[in-house]
Amino acid sequence: MGGRVERIKLGSQGLEVSAQGLGCMGMSAFYGPPKPDEDMISLIHHAIHTGVTLLDTSDIYGPFTNEILLGKALKGGVREKVELATKFGNSFADGKREIRGDPGYVRAACEASLKRLNIDCIDLYYQHRVDTRVPIEVTIGELKKLVEEGKVKYIGLSEASASTIRRAHAIHPITAVQLEWSLWSRDVEEEIIPTCRELGIGIVAYSPLGRGFFSSGSKVLENLTDDDFRKLRYVFYGDEGIELIGDESPGPRLRSSKGLKLPSMGSTIMGCPSRIGIACRFCWFLFSDGCFVMVVASGRLILGWGLRWWQFLPRFQPENLEHNKTIFERVNEMAARKGCTPSQLALAWVHHQGKDVCPIPGTTKIENFNQNIGALSVKLTPEEMVELESFVAEDVVKGDRYTKDVATWKDSETPPLSSWKAT
């Protein structure tokens, strides 16, 4: 079964990868509780044997545990068979989440990822989100040094605007840009995709199946656990990262916390016992929506961002899914005519965007992986491409892909290099 997947050139610097990659995030984070290491390692090895060799992870997945998982999977001579991509840029130091691209952080993040992955060099190292306080030239300048030192082979950006990509590429060649690109997420086509092609930059499409929507439509929420971020509405920011709480409102369980005062922001500090996080540890914490507070966790004081309402993915709100189910129904009908599944049809659409595009669908099951590989055999005519795209016109899809407080390429402009004062 090995070697079934075509190879493509990603970017213009010599990187060659499988035409389809494997997104590993859901194995350890965000899509419910972490899956057993042995099962995920078997899946990764199966993917490699099939010919899928581009493996995508990040230090934020877990955080950190997904990289450790990949490190285990790549032992015993497996490392030489893959192209390994990871990312940096999300810091949880001192009890708060920050997007960071300053040189010291870039270097420290790289060293930490190398250690967790148990490797000497990262094949493709992305800035996961752009730090809008640091000129992109400064961040890329440090990445360039890491390339020169042999710790990184190729540099990538994720969720970066066309102008940011252009500025970065002028400092050191950018090999790949990772973006959400699927049938129902096409806003990157106006400026970013043309810019990448002008500069010879490869395109890596994440969430090419709409985070599972094109597999099961409006039923996608039915079998999700409460801590799956497609479903949850409450999160807690602590010193160890984002703790996923679920959909149930904590309101009925609140009690006033006396003796504590909050800066005048129209909120009241409350205390609430709760079972939180993927680790489900029991603790007391204090919170006010979005305000910086002291948190008591595991018997010690830490700083955290408290509890806040946050629907990460507006398209997955029940009312929006109900509206968008017509899209899935139309894709499903066309897939039946083509003799494939709706997910294969949606993934085939991404593949047909060009040989410079590598989608990285994620999964935690071998049977779903095999189905995704089947998309490589689905052929679409120009007329069928037009028909598919007509199902998901901009005015048809209801709900943004992220909430406004999530950093995306639309918020990735950085200050001019002349403004930078090294510390």
PDB file of C-alpha atoms in Angstrom, residues 111-213:
ATOM      1  CA  GLU A 111      14.616  24.859  21.027  1.00  0.00           C
ATOM      2  CA  ALA A 112      11.684  23.591  23.099  1.00  0.00           C
ATOM      3  CA  SER A 113       9.967  22.049  20.063  1.00  0.00           C
ATOM      4  CA  LEU A 114      13.170  20.318  18.980  1.00  0.00           C
ATOM      5  CA  LYS A 115      13.438  18.782  22.429  1.00  0.00           C
ATOM      6  CA  ARG A 116       9.806  17.640  22.581  1.00  0.00           C
ATOM      7  CA  LEU A 117       9.962  16.208  19.067  1.00  0.00           C
ATOM      8  CA  ASN A 118      13.322  14.605  19.854  1.00  0.00           C
ATOM      9  CA  ILE A 119      14.844  15.788  16.572  1.00  0.00           C
ATOM     10  CA  ASP A 120      17.781  17.926  15.453  1.00  0.00           C
ATOM     11  CA  CYS A 121      16.018  19.947  12.751  1.00  0.00           C
ATOM     12  CA  ILE A 122      12.443  21.010  11.956  1.00  0.00           C
ATOM     13  CA  ASP A 123      11.574  20.571   8.282  1.00  0.00           C
ATOM     14  CA  LEU A 124       8.966  23.349   8.100  1.00  0.00           C
ATOM     15  CA  TYR A 125       8.609  25.869  10.920  1.00  0.00           C
ATOM     16  CA  TYR A 126       5.593  28.179  10.847  1.00  0.00           C
ATOM     17  CA  GLN A 127       4.814  31.317  12.748  1.00  0.00           C
ATOM     18  CA  HIS A 128       1.375  30.130  13.900  1.00  0.00           C
ATOM     19  CA  ARG A 129      -0.079  33.597  14.427  1.00  0.00           C
ATOM     20  CA  VAL A 130       1.557  36.920  13.627  1.00  0.00           C
ATOM     21  CA  ASP A 131       2.631  39.115  16.545  1.00  0.00           C
ATOM     22  CA  THR A 132       1.316  42.540  15.555  1.00  0.00           C
ATOM     23  CA  ARG A 133       3.681  44.272  18.004  1.00  0.00           C
ATOM     24  CA  VAL A 134       6.839  43.018  16.305  1.00  0.00           C
ATOM     25  CA  PRO A 135       7.805  43.928  12.729  1.00  0.00           C
ATOM     26  CA  ILE A 136       7.556  40.766  10.660  1.00  0.00           C
ATOM     27  CA  GLU A 137      11.096  41.426   9.435  1.00  0.00           C
ATOM     28  CA  VAL A 138      12.386  40.952  12.991  1.00  0.00           C
ATOM     29  CA  THR A 139      10.607  37.622  13.474  1.00  0.00           C
ATOM     30  CA  ILE A 140      11.715  36.290  10.099  1.00  0.00           C
ATOM     31  CA  GLY A 141      15.226  37.550  10.752  1.00  0.00           C
ATOM     32  CA  GLU A 142      15.486  35.264  13.776  1.00  0.00           C
ATOM     33  CA  LEU A 143      13.996  32.355  11.830  1.00  0.00           C
ATOM     34  CA  LYS A 144      16.615  32.979   9.150  1.00  0.00           C
ATOM     35  CA  LYS A 145      19.320  32.559  11.789  1.00  0.00           C
ATOM     36  CA  LEU A 146      17.760  29.250  12.845  1.00  0.00           C
ATOM     37  CA  VAL A 147      17.908  28.088   9.220  1.00  0.00           C
ATOM     38  CA  GLU A 148      21.561  29.097   9.000  1.00  0.00           C
ATOM     39  CA  GLU A 149      22.260  27.169  12.207  1.00  0.00           C
ATOM     40  CA  GLY A 150      20.646  24.013  10.803  1.00  0.00           C
ATOM     41  CA  LYS A 151      17.791  23.928  13.311  1.00  0.00           C
ATOM     42  CA  VAL A 152      15.117  24.699  10.700  1.00  0.00           C
ATOM     43  CA  LYS A 153      15.059  23.793   6.997  1.00  0.00           C
ATOM     44  CA  TYR A 154      12.152  25.843   5.667  1.00  0.00           C
ATOM     45  CA  ILE A 155      10.114  28.773   6.994  1.00  0.00           C
ATOM     46  CA  GLY A 156       6.342  29.147   6.856  1.00  0.00           C
ATOM     47  CA  LEU A 157       3.608  31.538   7.967  1.00  0.00           C
ATOM     48  CA  SER A 158       0.091  30.763   9.141  1.00  0.00           C
ATOM     49  CA  GLU A 159      -2.876  33.143   8.970  1.00  0.00           C
ATOM     50  CA  ALA A 160      -0.822  35.962   7.462  1.00  0.00           C
ATOM     51  CA  SER A 161      -2.079  38.706   5.155  1.00  0.00           C
ATOM     52  CA  ALA A 162      -0.761  39.259   1.642  1.00  0.00           C
ATOM     53  CA  SER A 163       1.268  42.310   2.659  1.00  0.00           C
ATOM     54  CA  THR A 164       2.765  40.519   5.670  1.00  0.00           C
ATOM     55  CA  ILE A 165       3.711  37.561   3.469  1.00  0.00           C
ATOM     56  CA  ARG A 166       5.376  39.890   0.994  1.00  0.00           C
ATOM     57  CA  ARG A 167       7.406  41.661   3.697  1.00  0.00           C
ATOM     58  CA  ALA A 168       8.460  38.361   5.254  1.00  0.00           C
ATOM     59  CA  HIS A 169       9.484  36.871   1.919  1.00  0.00           C
ATOM     60  CA  ALA A 170      11.789  39.839   1.291  1.00  0.00           C
ATOM     61  CA  ILE A 171      13.849  38.862   4.363  1.00  0.00           C
ATOM     62  CA  HIS A 172      14.015  35.112   3.740  1.00  0.00           C
ATOM     63  CA  PRO A 173      12.144  32.916   1.252  1.00  0.00           C
ATOM     64  CA  ILE A 174       8.850  31.698   2.662  1.00  0.00           C
ATOM     65  CA  THR A 175       8.256  28.099   1.611  1.00  0.00           C
ATOM     66  CA  ALA A 176       4.615  27.690   2.642  1.00  0.00           C
ATOM     67  CA  VAL A 177       1.660  29.625   3.980  1.00  0.00           C
ATOM     68  CA  GLN A 178      -0.942  27.722   5.972  1.00  0.00           C
ATOM     69  CA  LEU A 179      -4.511  28.976   5.737  1.00  0.00           C
ATOM     70  CA  GLU A 180      -8.015  27.729   6.255  1.00  0.00           C
ATOM     71  CA  TRP A 181      -9.230  26.942   2.746  1.00  0.00           C
ATOM     72  CA  SER A 182     -12.264  24.845   1.963  1.00  0.00           C
ATOM     73  CA  LEU A 183     -15.514  24.978   0.073  1.00  0.00           C
ATOM     74  CA  TRP A 184     -17.031  27.256   2.714  1.00  0.00           C
ATOM     75  CA  SER A 185     -13.895  29.267   3.619  1.00  0.00           C
ATOM     76  CA  ARG A 186     -12.704  31.040   0.488  1.00  0.00           C
ATOM     77  CA  ASP A 187     -11.838  34.588   1.554  1.00  0.00           C
ATOM     78  CA  VAL A 188      -8.126  33.862   1.020  1.00  0.00           C
ATOM     79  CA  GLU A 189      -8.648  33.619  -2.736  1.00  0.00           C
ATOM     80  CA  GLU A 190      -8.849  37.359  -3.349  1.00  0.00           C
ATOM     81  CA  GLU A 191      -5.339  38.444  -2.314  1.00  0.00           C
ATOM     82  CA  ILE A 192      -3.426  35.807  -0.377  1.00  0.00           C
ATOM     83  CA  ILE A 193      -3.484  32.930  -2.863  1.00  0.00           C
ATOM     84  CA  PRO A 194      -2.438  35.173  -5.811  1.00  0.00           C
ATOM     85  CA  THR A 195       0.378  36.635  -3.692  1.00  0.00           C
ATOM     86  CA  CYS A 196       1.655  33.172  -2.767  1.00  0.00           C
ATOM     87  CA  ARG A 197       1.638  32.120  -6.405  1.00  0.00           C
ATOM     88  CA  GLU A 198       3.384  35.279  -7.533  1.00  0.00           C
ATOM     89  CA  LEU A 199       6.168  34.639  -5.006  1.00  0.00           C
ATOM     90  CA  GLY A 200       6.384  30.879  -5.549  1.00  0.00           C
ATOM     91  CA  ILE A 201       5.088  30.018  -2.079  1.00  0.00           C
ATOM     92  CA  GLY A 202       3.296  26.740  -1.421  1.00  0.00           C
ATOM     93  CA  ILE A 203      -0.168  26.686   0.126  1.00  0.00           C
ATOM     94  CA  VAL A 204      -1.151  24.341   2.948  1.00  0.00           C
ATOM     95  CA  ALA A 205      -4.912  24.179   3.481  1.00  0.00           C
ATOM     96  CA  TYR A 206      -6.029  23.429   7.021  1.00  0.00           C
ATOM     97  CA  SER A 207      -9.595  22.402   7.906  1.00  0.00           C
ATOM     98  CA  PRO A 208     -10.272  21.450   4.260  1.00  0.00           C
ATOM     99  CA  LEU A 209     -13.376  19.552   5.404  1.00  0.00           C
ATOM    100  CA  GLY A 210     -14.810  22.492   7.318  1.00  0.00           C
ATOM    101  CA  ARG A 211     -13.885  20.931  10.693  1.00  0.00           C
ATOM    102  CA  GLY A 212     -16.043  17.923   9.931  1.00  0.00           C
ATOM    103  CA  PHE A 213     -19.022  19.760   8.447  1.00  0.00           C
TER     104      PHE A 213
END
